[in-house]
PDB file of C-alpha atoms in Angstrom:
ATOM      1  CA  MET A 126     -46.238  26.603  -1.047  1.00 41.00           C
ATOM      2  CA  ARG A 127     -42.484  26.600  -1.220  1.00 43.00           C
ATOM      3  CA  THR A 128     -40.551  23.582  -1.190  1.00 45.00           C
ATOM      4  CA  THR A 129     -36.708  23.017   0.562  1.00 52.00           C
ATOM      5  CA  GLN A 130     -34.358  21.532  -2.141  1.00 60.00           C
ATOM      6  CA  ALA A 131     -33.055  18.231  -0.610  1.00 72.00           C
ATOM      7  CA  ALA A 132     -29.336  17.908  -0.183  1.00 79.00           C
ATOM      8  CA  GLY A 133     -26.980  15.167  -2.248  1.00 94.00           C
ATOM      9  CA  LYS A 134     -24.880  12.799  -1.532  1.00 97.00           C
ATOM     10  CA  ILE A 135     -20.793  12.173  -2.929  1.00 97.00           C
ATOM     11  CA  MET A 136     -19.783   8.530  -3.126  1.00 97.00           C
ATOM     12  CA  LEU A 137     -16.096   8.535  -3.568  1.00 98.00           C
ATOM     13  CA  VAL A 138     -16.001   5.383  -5.444  1.00 97.00           C
ATOM     14  CA  GLY A 139     -12.792   3.233  -6.136  1.00 96.00           C
ATOM     15  CA  ILE A 140     -13.126   1.821  -9.760  1.00 95.00           C
ATOM     16  CA  GLY A 141     -10.406  -0.908  -9.274  1.00 94.00           C
ATOM     17  CA  PRO A 142      -7.528  -1.483 -11.993  1.00 90.00           C
ATOM     18  CA  GLY A 143      -9.488  -0.261 -14.999  1.00 81.00           C
ATOM     19  CA  SER A 144     -11.277  -3.521 -15.655  1.00 83.00           C
ATOM     20  CA  VAL A 145     -15.353  -3.167 -15.263  1.00 83.00           C
ATOM     21  CA  GLY A 146     -14.992  -7.188 -14.106  1.00 88.00           C
ATOM     22  CA  HIS A 147     -12.388  -6.269 -11.172  1.00 92.00           C
ATOM     23  CA  MET A 148     -15.048  -3.485 -10.183  1.00 94.00           C
ATOM     24  CA  THR A 149     -16.789  -4.358  -7.301  1.00 95.00           C
ATOM     25  CA  GLN A 150     -21.181  -4.661  -7.367  1.00 96.00           C
ATOM     26  CA  ARG A 151     -21.333  -1.581  -4.673  1.00 97.00           C
ATOM     27  CA  ALA A 152     -18.841   0.601  -7.222  1.00 96.00           C
ATOM     28  CA  ARG A 153     -20.985  -0.142 -10.204  1.00 95.00           C
ATOM     29  CA  GLU A 154     -24.124   0.339  -8.064  1.00 96.00           C
ATOM     30  CA  ALA A 155     -23.078   3.580  -7.195  1.00 96.00           C
ATOM     31  CA  ILE A 156     -22.191   5.092 -10.348  1.00 96.00           C
ATOM     32  CA  ALA A 157     -25.873   3.510 -11.457  1.00 95.00           C
ATOM     33  CA  GLU A 158     -27.517   5.905  -8.606  1.00 95.00           C
ATOM     34  CA  ALA A 159     -25.514   8.985  -9.614  1.00 96.00           C
ATOM     35  CA  ASP A 160     -26.862  12.016 -11.410  1.00 96.00           C
ATOM     36  CA  VAL A 161     -23.601  13.515 -11.622  1.00 96.00           C
ATOM     37  CA  VAL A 162     -19.894  11.672 -12.531  1.00 96.00           C
ATOM     38  CA  VAL A 163     -16.720  13.420 -11.650  1.00 95.00           C
ATOM     39  CA  GLY A 164     -13.144  12.228 -12.337  1.00 93.00           C
ATOM     40  CA  TYR A 165     -10.080  12.509 -14.300  1.00 91.00           C
ATOM     41  CA  VAL A 166     -10.386  12.196 -17.776  1.00 90.00           C
ATOM     42  CA  THR A 167      -8.532   8.915 -18.231  1.00 89.00           C
ATOM     43  CA  TYR A 168     -10.853   7.448 -15.535  1.00 90.00           C
ATOM     44  CA  ILE A 169     -13.976   8.619 -17.186  1.00 92.00           C
ATOM     45  CA  LYS A 170     -12.928   6.631 -19.706  1.00 90.00           C
ATOM     46  CA  LEU A 171     -12.421   3.335 -18.108  1.00 90.00           C
ATOM     47  CA  VAL A 172     -16.209   3.795 -16.975  1.00 91.00           C
ATOM     48  CA  ALA A 173     -17.599   5.002 -20.286  1.00 90.00           C
ATOM     49  CA  ASP A 174     -20.004   2.323 -20.512  1.00 89.00           C
ATOM     50  CA  LEU A 175     -21.767   3.116 -17.069  1.00 92.00           C
ATOM     51  CA  ILE A 176     -22.071   6.617 -17.548  1.00 92.00           C
ATOM     52  CA  GLU A 177     -24.357   6.987 -20.446  1.00 90.00           C
ATOM     53  CA  GLY A 178     -26.926   9.824 -20.170  1.00 90.00           C
ATOM     54  CA  LYS A 179     -25.612  11.045 -16.981  1.00 93.00           C
ATOM     55  CA  GLU A 180     -23.803  14.432 -16.595  1.00 94.00           C
ATOM     56  CA  VAL A 181     -20.102  13.914 -16.340  1.00 94.00           C
ATOM     57  CA  VAL A 182     -17.598  16.342 -15.344  1.00 92.00           C
ATOM     58  CA  ARG A 183     -13.991  15.837 -16.658  1.00 89.00           C
ATOM     59  CA  LYS A 184     -10.898  17.281 -14.941  1.00 82.00           C
ATOM     60  CA  GLY A 185      -7.215  16.938 -15.571  1.00 78.00           C
ATOM     61  CA  MET A 186      -4.330  15.274 -13.761  1.00 70.00           C
ATOM     62  CA  THR A 187      -3.402  17.996 -11.128  1.00 73.00           C
ATOM     63  CA  GLU A 188      -7.339  19.275 -10.214  1.00 83.00           C
ATOM     64  CA  GLU A 189      -8.004  17.152  -7.576  1.00 89.00           C
ATOM     65  CA  LEU A 190      -9.232  20.178  -5.602  1.00 92.00           C
ATOM     66  CA  ASP A 191     -11.375  21.364  -8.190  1.00 91.00           C
ATOM     67  CA  ARG A 192     -12.491  17.662  -8.753  1.00 93.00           C
ATOM     68  CA  ALA A 193     -14.110  17.583  -4.856  1.00 94.00           C
ATOM     69  CA  VAL A 194     -15.065  21.221  -5.044  1.00 95.00           C
ATOM     70  CA  SER A 195     -17.512  20.433  -8.159  1.00 93.00           C
ATOM     71  CA  ALA A 196     -18.461  17.304  -6.104  1.00 95.00           C
ATOM     72  CA  LEU A 197     -19.522  19.362  -3.176  1.00 95.00           C
ATOM     73  CA  GLU A 198     -21.679  21.980  -5.303  1.00 95.00           C
ATOM     74  CA  ALA A 199     -23.552  19.255  -7.086  1.00 95.00           C
ATOM     75  CA  ALA A 200     -24.455  17.834  -3.843  1.00 96.00           C
ATOM     76  CA  ARG A 201     -25.361  21.022  -2.437  1.00 95.00           C
ATOM     77  CA  ALA A 202     -27.698  21.428  -5.310  1.00 94.00           C
ATOM     78  CA  GLY A 203     -29.211  17.661  -4.310  1.00 95.00           C
ATOM     79  CA  LYS A 204     -27.581  15.489  -6.798  1.00 96.00           C
ATOM     80  CA  LYS A 205     -25.835  12.350  -6.110  1.00 97.00           C
ATOM     81  CA  VAL A 206     -22.397  12.309  -7.222  1.00 97.00           C
ATOM     82  CA  ALA A 207     -19.820   9.548  -7.852  1.00 97.00           C
ATOM     83  CA  LEU A 208     -16.692  11.142  -7.509  1.00 97.00           C
ATOM     84  CA  ILE A 209     -14.395   8.565  -9.156  1.00 95.00           C
ATOM     85  CA  SER A 210     -10.814   7.111  -8.534  1.00 94.00           C
ATOM     86  CA  SER A 211      -8.690   4.291 -10.152  1.00 93.00           C
ATOM     87  CA  GLY A 212      -8.008   2.004  -7.343  1.00 94.00           C
ATOM     88  CA  ASP A 213      -9.199   2.678  -4.174  1.00 96.00           C
ATOM     89  CA  ALA A 214     -10.238   6.014  -3.508  1.00 96.00           C
ATOM     90  CA  GLY A 215      -8.515   6.252   0.081  1.00 96.00           C
ATOM     91  CA  VAL A 216      -5.182   5.184  -1.475  1.00 95.00           C
ATOM     92  CA  TYR A 217      -3.418   8.087  -3.145  1.00 93.00           C
ATOM     93  CA  GLY A 218      -7.281   9.084  -4.485  1.00 93.00           C
ATOM     94  CA  MET A 219      -9.755  11.384  -4.036  1.00 95.00           C
ATOM     95  CA  ALA A 220     -11.064  10.555  -0.333  1.00 96.00           C
ATOM     96  CA  GLY A 221      -8.641  12.786   1.434  1.00 95.00           C
ATOM     97  CA  PRO A 222      -8.946  15.670  -0.897  1.00 95.00           C
ATOM     98  CA  THR A 223     -12.588  15.685  -0.784  1.00 96.00           C
ATOM     99  CA  TYR A 224     -12.739  15.479   2.935  1.00 97.00           C
ATOM    100  CA  GLU A 225     -10.094  18.153   3.206  1.00 96.00           C
ATOM    101  CA  VAL A 226     -12.484  20.608   1.163  1.00 96.00           C
ATOM    102  CA  LEU A 227     -15.313  19.337   2.905  1.00 96.00           C
ATOM    103  CA  PHE A 228     -14.059  20.258   6.440  1.00 97.00           C
ATOM    104  CA  GLN A 229     -12.906  23.913   4.945  1.00 96.00           C
ATOM    105  CA  ALA A 230     -16.274  24.356   3.795  1.00 95.00           C
ATOM    106  CA  GLY A 231     -17.564  23.961   7.262  1.00 95.00           C
ATOM    107  CA  TRP A 232     -19.095  20.149   6.657  1.00 95.00           C
ATOM    108  CA  THR A 233     -19.351  17.829   9.524  1.00 95.00           C
ATOM    109  CA  PRO A 234     -20.789  14.105   9.781  1.00 94.00           C
ATOM    110  CA  GLU A 235     -24.260  15.570  10.369  1.00 94.00           C
ATOM    111  CA  ASP A 236     -24.346  17.787   7.534  1.00 94.00           C
ATOM    112  CA  ALA A 237     -27.166  17.146   5.096  1.00 94.00           C
ATOM    113  CA  VAL A 238     -25.051  16.105   2.361  1.00 95.00           C
ATOM    114  CA  GLN A 239     -23.968  12.813   2.971  1.00 96.00           C
ATOM    115  CA  VAL A 240     -20.313  11.088   2.258  1.00 97.00           C
ATOM    116  CA  GLU A 241     -19.999   7.182   1.406  1.00 97.00           C
ATOM    117  CA  ILE A 242     -16.395   6.036   0.533  1.00 97.00           C
ATOM    118  CA  VAL A 243     -16.823   2.869  -1.879  1.00 97.00           C
ATOM    119  CA  PRO A 244     -13.576   0.885  -1.670  1.00 96.00           C
ATOM    120  CA  GLY A 245     -11.738  -1.102  -4.920  1.00 96.00           C
ATOM    121  CA  ALA A 246      -8.684  -3.165  -5.439  1.00 94.00           C
ATOM    122  CA  SER A 247      -5.672  -0.867  -5.085  1.00 95.00           C
ATOM    123  CA  ALA A 248      -2.806  -0.981  -7.887  1.00 93.00           C
ATOM    124  CA  LEU A 249      -0.790  -2.738  -5.283  1.00 94.00           C
ATOM    125  CA  ASN A 250      -3.296  -5.615  -5.359  1.00 95.00           C
ATOM    126  CA  ALA A 251      -3.910  -5.529  -9.038  1.00 95.00           C
ATOM    127  CA  CYS A 252      -0.509  -5.804  -9.743  1.00 96.00           C
ATOM    128  CA  ALA A 253       0.422  -8.278  -6.873  1.00 97.00           C
ATOM    129  CA  ALA A 254      -2.293 -10.732  -8.875  1.00 97.00           C
ATOM    130  CA  LEU A 255      -0.835 -10.391 -11.904  1.00 97.00           C
ATOM    131  CA  VAL A 256       2.846 -11.353 -11.021  1.00 98.00           C
ATOM    132  CA  GLY A 257       2.325 -14.031  -8.291  1.00 98.00           C
ATOM    133  CA  ALA A 258       2.255 -13.323  -4.211  1.00 98.00           C
ATOM    134  CA  PRO A 259       4.818 -10.753  -3.767  1.00 98.00           C
ATOM    135  CA  LEU A 260       2.803  -8.922  -0.639  1.00 97.00           C
ATOM    136  CA  THR A 261       2.335 -12.615   1.329  1.00 95.00           C
ATOM    137  CA  HIS A 262       4.166 -10.517   4.194  1.00 94.00           C
ATOM    138  CA  ASP A 263       4.874  -6.977   5.433  1.00 96.00           C
ATOM    139  CA  PHE A 264       4.688  -4.572   2.776  1.00 97.00           C
ATOM    140  CA  CYS A 265       4.169  -0.403   2.362  1.00 97.00           C
ATOM    141  CA  ALA A 266       3.582   1.814  -0.446  1.00 97.00           C
ATOM    142  CA  ILE A 267       5.474   4.972  -1.091  1.00 98.00           C
ATOM    143  CA  SER A 268       4.734   7.349  -3.702  1.00 97.00           C
ATOM    144  CA  LEU A 269       7.724   9.180  -5.647  1.00 97.00           C
ATOM    145  CA  SER A 270       5.966  12.164  -6.479  1.00 95.00           C
ATOM    146  CA  ASP A 271       7.274  15.169  -4.991  1.00 94.00           C
ATOM    147  CA  LEU A 272       4.686  17.481  -6.594  1.00 90.00           C
ATOM    148  CA  LEU A 273       3.065  17.747  -2.799  1.00 91.00           C
ATOM    149  CA  THR A 274       5.637  15.957  -0.671  1.00 94.00           C
ATOM    150  CA  PRO A 275       9.306  17.440   0.080  1.00 96.00           C
ATOM    151  CA  TRP A 276      11.849  14.985  -1.569  1.00 97.00           C
ATOM    152  CA  PRO A 277      13.468  14.636   1.850  1.00 97.00           C
ATOM    153  CA  VAL A 278      10.354  13.172   3.107  1.00 97.00           C
ATOM    154  CA  ILE A 279      10.383  10.313   0.628  1.00 97.00           C
ATOM    155  CA  ALA A 280      13.823   9.766   0.877  1.00 98.00           C
ATOM    156  CA  ARG A 281      13.766   9.078   4.362  1.00 98.00           C
ATOM    157  CA  ARG A 282      10.589   6.993   4.199  1.00 98.00           C
ATOM    158  CA  LEU A 283      12.800   4.686   1.306  1.00 98.00           C
ATOM    159  CA  ASP A 284      15.609   4.270   3.463  1.00 98.00           C
ATOM    160  CA  ALA A 285      13.833   3.408   6.594  1.00 97.00           C
ATOM    161  CA  VAL A 286      11.726   0.584   4.922  1.00 97.00           C
ATOM    162  CA  ALA A 287      14.780  -0.363   2.914  1.00 97.00           C
ATOM    163  CA  MET A 288      16.672  -1.139   6.210  1.00 95.00           C
ATOM    164  CA  ALA A 289      13.136  -2.565   7.740  1.00 96.00           C
ATOM    165  CA  ASP A 290      12.890  -5.175   4.931  1.00 96.00           C
ATOM    166  CA  PHE A 291       9.648  -4.331   3.652  1.00 97.00           C
ATOM    167  CA  VAL A 292       8.254  -5.504   0.357  1.00 98.00           C
ATOM    168  CA  VAL A 293       7.733  -1.943  -1.451  1.00 98.00           C
ATOM    169  CA  ALA A 294       5.347  -0.753  -3.988  1.00 98.00           C
ATOM    170  CA  LEU A 295       6.091   2.522  -5.365  1.00 98.00           C
ATOM    171  CA  TYR A 296       3.525   4.794  -6.678  1.00 97.00           C
ATOM    172  CA  ASN A 297       4.080   7.496  -9.361  1.00 95.00           C
ATOM    173  CA  PRO A 298       7.436   6.143 -10.141  1.00 96.00           C
ATOM    174  CA  LYS A 299       8.282   8.152 -13.070  1.00 95.00           C
ATOM    175  CA  SER A 300       6.981  10.769 -15.587  1.00 91.00           C
ATOM    176  CA  GLY A 301       7.970  12.937 -18.386  1.00 88.00           C
ATOM    177  CA  ARG A 302       9.586  15.393 -16.040  1.00 90.00           C
ATOM    178  CA  ARG A 303      10.061  13.703 -13.124  1.00 92.00           C
ATOM    179  CA  THR A 304      12.764  10.722 -14.119  1.00 93.00           C
ATOM    180  CA  ARG A 305      15.518  11.045 -11.170  1.00 96.00           C
ATOM    181  CA  GLN A 306      13.253   9.947  -8.632  1.00 97.00           C
ATOM    182  CA  ILE A 307      13.348   6.341  -9.506  1.00 97.00           C
ATOM    183  CA  VAL A 308      17.225   6.544  -9.454  1.00 97.00           C
ATOM    184  CA  GLU A 309      17.246   8.060  -6.273  1.00 98.00           C
ATOM    185  CA  ALA A 310      14.838   5.360  -4.928  1.00 98.00           C
ATOM    186  CA  GLN A 311      17.023   2.633  -6.348  1.00 98.00           C
ATOM    187  CA  ARG A 312      20.209   4.360  -4.780  1.00 98.00           C
ATOM    188  CA  LEU A 313      18.791   4.221  -1.485  1.00 98.00           C
ATOM    189  CA  PHE A 314      17.408   0.501  -1.874  1.00 98.00           C
ATOM    190  CA  LEU A 315      20.842  -0.538  -2.614  1.00 98.00           C
ATOM    191  CA  ARG A 316      22.191   0.630   0.570  1.00 97.00           C
ATOM    192  CA  HIS A 317      20.201  -1.916   2.091  1.00 97.00           C
ATOM    193  CA  ARG A 318      19.358  -4.748  -0.430  1.00 97.00           C
ATOM    194  CA  ARG A 319      21.064  -7.044  -2.278  1.00 97.00           C
ATOM    195  CA  ALA A 320      21.395  -6.183  -6.083  1.00 98.00           C
ATOM    196  CA  ASP A 321      19.373  -9.167  -7.107  1.00 98.00           C
ATOM    197  CA  THR A 322      16.382  -8.636  -5.352  1.00 98.00           C
ATOM    198  CA  PRO A 323      13.615  -9.352  -7.145  1.00 98.00           C
ATOM    199  CA  VAL A 324      11.610  -6.378  -8.993  1.00 98.00           C
ATOM    200  CA  ALA A 325       8.316  -6.352 -10.813  1.00 98.00           C
ATOM    201  CA  ILE A 326       7.363  -3.444 -12.733  1.00 98.00           C
ATOM    202  CA  VAL A 327       3.682  -3.642 -13.802  1.00 97.00           C
ATOM    203  CA  LYS A 328       2.296  -1.205 -16.202  1.00 96.00           C
ATOM    204  CA  SER A 329      -1.683  -0.587 -16.803  1.00 93.00           C
ATOM    205  CA  ALA A 330      -2.790  -3.437 -14.689  1.00 94.00           C
ATOM    206  CA  TYR A 331      -5.872  -5.091 -16.227  1.00 92.00           C
ATOM    207  CA  ARG A 332      -5.971  -2.635 -19.039  1.00 90.00           C
ATOM    208  CA  ARG A 333      -5.488  -2.622 -22.603  1.00 87.00           C
ATOM    209  CA  ARG A 334      -1.913  -1.996 -22.787  1.00 91.00           C
ATOM    210  CA  GLN A 335      -1.035  -3.890 -19.759  1.00 94.00           C
ATOM    211  CA  HIS A 336       2.724  -5.163 -19.523  1.00 96.00           C
ATOM    212  CA  ILE A 337       5.077  -7.136 -16.909  1.00 97.00           C
ATOM    213  CA  GLU A 338       8.420  -6.782 -16.430  1.00 97.00           C
ATOM    214  CA  PHE A 339      10.790  -8.629 -14.105  1.00 98.00           C
ATOM    215  CA  ARG A 340      13.872  -7.066 -12.982  1.00 98.00           C
ATOM    216  CA  THR A 341      16.347  -7.079 -10.361  1.00 98.00           C
ATOM    217  CA  LEU A 342      16.926  -4.134  -8.019  1.00 98.00           C
ATOM    218  CA  GLU A 343      20.618  -3.379 -10.020  1.00 98.00           C
ATOM    219  CA  THR A 344      18.818  -3.086 -13.439  1.00 98.00           C
ATOM    220  CA  MET A 345      15.100  -1.724 -12.436  1.00 97.00           C
ATOM    221  CA  CYS A 346      15.911   1.630 -13.722  1.00 96.00           C
ATOM    222  CA  GLU A 347      16.707   0.145 -17.253  1.00 96.00           C
ATOM    223  CA  ALA A 348      12.734  -1.047 -17.496  1.00 96.00           C
ATOM    224  CA  ASP A 349       9.971   0.978 -19.190  1.00 94.00           C
ATOM    225  CA  ILE A 350       8.619   2.822 -16.172  1.00 96.00           C
ATOM    226  CA  GLY A 351       6.272   5.260 -16.548  1.00 94.00           C
ATOM    227  CA  MET A 352       3.207   7.089 -14.610  1.00 90.00           C
ATOM    228  CA  LEU A 353       0.750   3.861 -15.357  1.00 92.00           C
ATOM    229  CA  SER A 354       3.760   1.810 -13.846  1.00 96.00           C
ATOM    230  CA  THR A 355       3.820   0.574 -10.144  1.00 97.00           C
ATOM    231  CA  VAL A 356       7.353  -0.837  -9.047  1.00 98.00           C
ATOM    232  CA  LEU A 357       7.400  -3.840  -6.600  1.00 98.00           C
ATOM    233  CA  ILE A 358      10.772  -4.740  -4.668  1.00 98.00           C
ATOM    234  CA  GLY A 359      10.619  -7.683  -3.026  1.00 98.00           C
ATOM    235  CA  ASN A 360      12.393  -8.099   0.596  1.00 97.00           C
ATOM    236  CA  SER A 361      15.354 -10.349   1.421  1.00 95.00           C
ATOM    237  CA  HIS A 362      13.297 -13.367   0.770  1.00 95.00           C
ATOM    238  CA  THR A 363      11.377 -12.858  -1.961  1.00 97.00           C
ATOM    239  CA  PHE A 364      12.231 -15.174  -4.955  1.00 97.00           C
ATOM    240  CA  VAL A 365      10.760 -15.147  -8.607  1.00 97.00           C
ATOM    241  CA  ARG A 366      10.411 -18.797 -10.092  1.00 96.00           C
ATOM    242  CA  ASP A 367       8.402 -19.963 -13.107  1.00 96.00           C
ATOM    243  CA  GLY A 368       7.808 -16.190 -13.698  1.00 95.00           C
ATOM    244  CA  LEU A 369       5.609 -15.843 -10.546  1.00 97.00           C
ATOM    245  CA  MET A 370       7.451 -13.569  -7.854  1.00 98.00           C
ATOM    246  CA  VAL A 371       6.549 -14.823  -4.219  1.00 97.00           C
ATOM    247  CA  THR A 372       7.268 -13.324  -0.832  1.00 96.00           C
ATOM    248  CA  PRO A 373       7.507 -16.505   1.873  1.00 92.00           C
ATOM    249  CA  ARG A 374       5.089 -15.791   4.918  1.00 87.00           C
ATOM    250  CA  GLY A 375       7.518 -17.974   7.060  1.00 70.00           C
ATOM    251  CA  TYR A 376       5.836 -21.129   7.301  1.00 59.00           C
ATOM    252  CA  ALA A 377       9.193 -22.458   6.679  1.00 63.00           C
ATOM    253  CA  ASN A 378      10.588 -20.780  10.561  1.00 62.00           C
ATOM    254  CA  LYS A 379       8.254 -23.256  12.363  1.00 56.00           C
ATOM    255  CA  TYR A 380       7.216 -26.145   9.986  1.00 60.00           C
ATOM    256  CA  ASP A 381       9.400 -28.568   8.032  1.00 60.00           C
ATOM    257  CA  ILE A 382       7.458 -28.160   4.510  1.00 60.00           C
ATOM    258  CA  GLU A 383       9.825 -30.987   3.093  1.00 62.00           C
ATOM    259  CA  GLN A 384       8.419 -33.351   5.831  1.00 59.00           C
ATOM    260  CA  GLY A 385       5.021 -32.902   5.374  1.00 62.00           C
ATOM    261  CA  GLY A 386       4.736 -29.638   7.273  1.00 62.00           C
ATOM    262  CA  GLU A 387       5.919 -31.318  10.761  1.00 69.00           C
ATOM    263  CA  THR A 388       6.521 -28.562  13.484  1.00 70.00           C
ATOM    264  CA  ARG A 389      10.014 -27.977  13.920  1.00 69.00           C
ATOM    265  CA  GLU A 390      11.817 -29.033  17.017  1.00 68.00           C
ATOM    266  CA  GLY A 391      11.211 -26.253  19.401  1.00 64.00           C
ATOM    267  CA  GLU A 392       8.266 -24.740  18.143  1.00 66.00           C
ATOM    268  CA  ARG A 393       4.947 -25.276  18.852  1.00 66.00           C
ATOM    269  CA  PRO A 394       1.793 -24.818  16.615  1.00 67.00           C
ATOM    270  CA  GLY A 395      -0.564 -21.709  17.315  1.00 61.00           C
ATOM    271  CA  ARG A 396       2.361 -20.179  19.689  1.00 63.00           C
ATOM    272  CA  SER A 397       5.030 -17.437  18.929  1.00 65.00           C
ATOM    273  CA  LEU A 398       8.414 -18.739  17.379  1.00 69.00           C
ATOM    274  CA  SER A 399      11.202 -19.830  19.651  1.00 69.00           C
ATOM    275  CA  THR A 400      12.865 -16.541  18.115  1.00 69.00           C
ATOM    276  CA  GLY A 401       9.249 -14.359  18.410  1.00 81.00           C
ATOM    277  CA  LEU A 402       9.226 -11.759  21.585  1.00 85.00           C
ATOM    278  CA  ASN A 403       9.099 -13.952  24.269  1.00 83.00           C
ATOM    279  CA  GLY A 404      11.820 -16.140  23.185  1.00 85.00           C
ATOM    280  CA  TRP A 405      14.019 -13.258  21.907  1.00 89.00           C
ATOM    281  CA  LEU A 406      13.539 -11.468  25.351  1.00 91.00           C
ATOM    282  CA  GLU A 407      14.998 -14.742  27.165  1.00 88.00           C
ATOM    283  CA  ASN A 408      17.719 -14.929  25.000  1.00 90.00           C
ATOM    284  CA  LEU A 409      18.107 -10.965  25.150  1.00 93.00           C
ATOM    285  CA  LEU A 410      18.167 -10.973  29.126  1.00 93.00           C
ATOM    286  CA  ASP A 411      20.647 -14.275  29.045  1.00 92.00           C
ATOM    287  CA  ASP A 412      22.951 -12.072  26.459  1.00 94.00           C
ATOM    288  CA  HIS A 413      23.027  -9.173  29.019  1.00 95.00           C
ATOM    289  CA  ALA A 414      23.735 -11.183  32.103  1.00 94.00           C
ATOM    290  CA  GLY A 415      26.395 -12.761  30.166  1.00 95.00           C
ATOM    291  CA  GLY A 416      28.202  -9.405  29.752  1.00 96.00           C
ATOM    292  CA  GLU A 417      26.869  -7.953  26.633  1.00 95.00           C
ATOM    293  CA  SER A 418      26.255  -4.295  27.011  1.00 96.00           C
ATOM    294  CA  ILE A 419      22.898  -2.527  25.726  1.00 96.00           C
ATOM    295  CA  GLU A 420      24.808  -0.769  23.137  1.00 96.00           C
ATOM    296  CA  GLN A 421      26.563  -4.364  22.005  1.00 97.00           C
ATOM    297  CA  LEU A 422      23.190  -5.635  21.877  1.00 96.00           C
ATOM    298  CA  ALA A 423      21.267  -2.776  20.268  1.00 96.00           C
ATOM    299  CA  ALA A 424      24.112  -3.050  17.432  1.00 95.00           C
ATOM    300  CA  ARG A 425      23.674  -6.691  17.076  1.00 94.00           C
ATOM    301  CA  HIS A 426      19.825  -6.313  16.745  1.00 93.00           C
ATOM    302  CA  ARG A 427      20.052  -3.257  14.942  1.00 91.00           C
ATOM    303  CA  LEU A 428      17.796  -1.786  17.222  1.00 93.00           C
ATOM    304  CA  PRO A 429      17.680   1.535  19.237  1.00 95.00           C
ATOM    305  CA  ALA A 430      19.539   1.562  22.722  1.00 96.00           C
ATOM    306  CA  ASP A 431      16.960   2.955  24.575  1.00 97.00           C
ATOM    307  CA  TYR A 432      14.614   0.494  23.254  1.00 96.00           C
ATOM    308  CA  ILE A 433      16.754  -2.258  24.519  1.00 95.00           C
ATOM    309  CA  ALA A 434      17.167  -0.946  27.847  1.00 96.00           C
ATOM    310  CA  ALA A 435      13.470  -0.423  28.373  1.00 95.00           C
ATOM    311  CA  THR A 436      12.953  -4.106  27.240  1.00 93.00           C
ATOM    312  CA  LEU A 437      15.184  -4.666  29.662  1.00 93.00           C
ATOM    313  CA  ALA A 438      13.716  -3.061  32.649  1.00 92.00           C
ATOM    314  CA  GLU A 439      10.457  -4.774  32.157  1.00 89.00           C
ATOM    315  CA  PRO A 440       9.928  -8.521  33.549  1.00 79.00           C
ATOM    316  CA  ILE A 441       8.618 -11.110  31.273  1.00 77.00           C
ATOM    317  CA  GLU A 442       5.184 -11.872  31.427  1.00 72.00           C
ATOM    318  CA  ALA A 443       3.750 -15.684  31.523  1.00 60.00           C
ATOM    319  CA  GLN A 444       1.355 -16.276  28.730  1.00 57.00           C
ATOM    320  CA  PRO A 445      -1.853 -17.599  28.913  1.00 58.00           C
ATOM    321  CA  GLU A 446      -2.764 -20.628  27.168  1.00 58.00           C
ATOM    322  CA  ALA A 447      -4.728 -19.709  24.135  1.00 53.00           C
ATOM    323  CA  ALA A 448      -8.217 -21.485  23.455  1.00 52.00           C
ATOM    324  CA  ALA A 449      -8.022 -23.132  20.317  1.00 50.00           C
ATOM    325  CA  GLU A 450     -10.329 -20.660  18.427  1.00 51.00           C
ATOM    326  CA  ASP A 451      -7.461 -18.049  18.931  1.00 51.00           C
ATOM    327  CA  THR A 452      -4.235 -19.719  17.865  1.00 54.00           C
ATOM    328  CA  GLU A 453      -2.370 -18.587  14.856  1.00 59.00           C
ATOM    329  CA  THR A 454      -0.463 -20.347  12.395  1.00 57.00           C
TER     330      THR A 454
END
């Protein structure tokens, strides 16, 4: 009697920063379940203690699509495959390339080959934990690698987030051949940020050659930066104290921390700031009624004029009282 080979499974495993202690339980389980482990040679070394006796497919730095194809071939043959990424598989990792290969091959979620993404701590999480609390407020990540993304696209993103005062994590900041990208990033940031803006450069977070260096935006390019580094650039409120980089969440805008956390005059716990959306809208209407043009308001608030015009044209709605369990700080 002829039997049909059961289809296998692809597990896209984020192994975290590189130490087994910072790998999730599910990541360890997925690798243990796997018949085949596929990954970049450096990442394979990081999980060497977990893959003894398994079929291992090692690939080079620029062979992401080959890794995905190898994983699909093994899964079609009925094997369970752990396709590993450092950090999180969905953050500059193998999840995206794998889905591209799967869709190109005609795969759908109803296919016999199953796909599971196992999340892990990304480099920005690991590096932030080592230097303090730099990501407590709004942040974003930008890769400086122009191997697949045109430089003007990267430059526009850098300029936009620098102006918008995001804390920024720069991935792939510099390599042996790509040395000018980090200089150009610094040039763009200095258009919008103070020269003394705090910067932390973390190399090989939680790995054997871990190195942490604090710099300023003005001097960051003098640091030892490479492909194993992540560069964290603070916003206008980020500070470094006693060797810790901290970005305030904004509690001081509402609460008087020196007076035991009492709510400041004009503010209410659980409600938007007086300078939040509703308060800002009221002031905007008053300023416009007082004679300021839409263009003047747009310039003062550094916002598009058409946005200001559309906002002024929409009445302010009364906000309902929130239930106690719905209140925010």
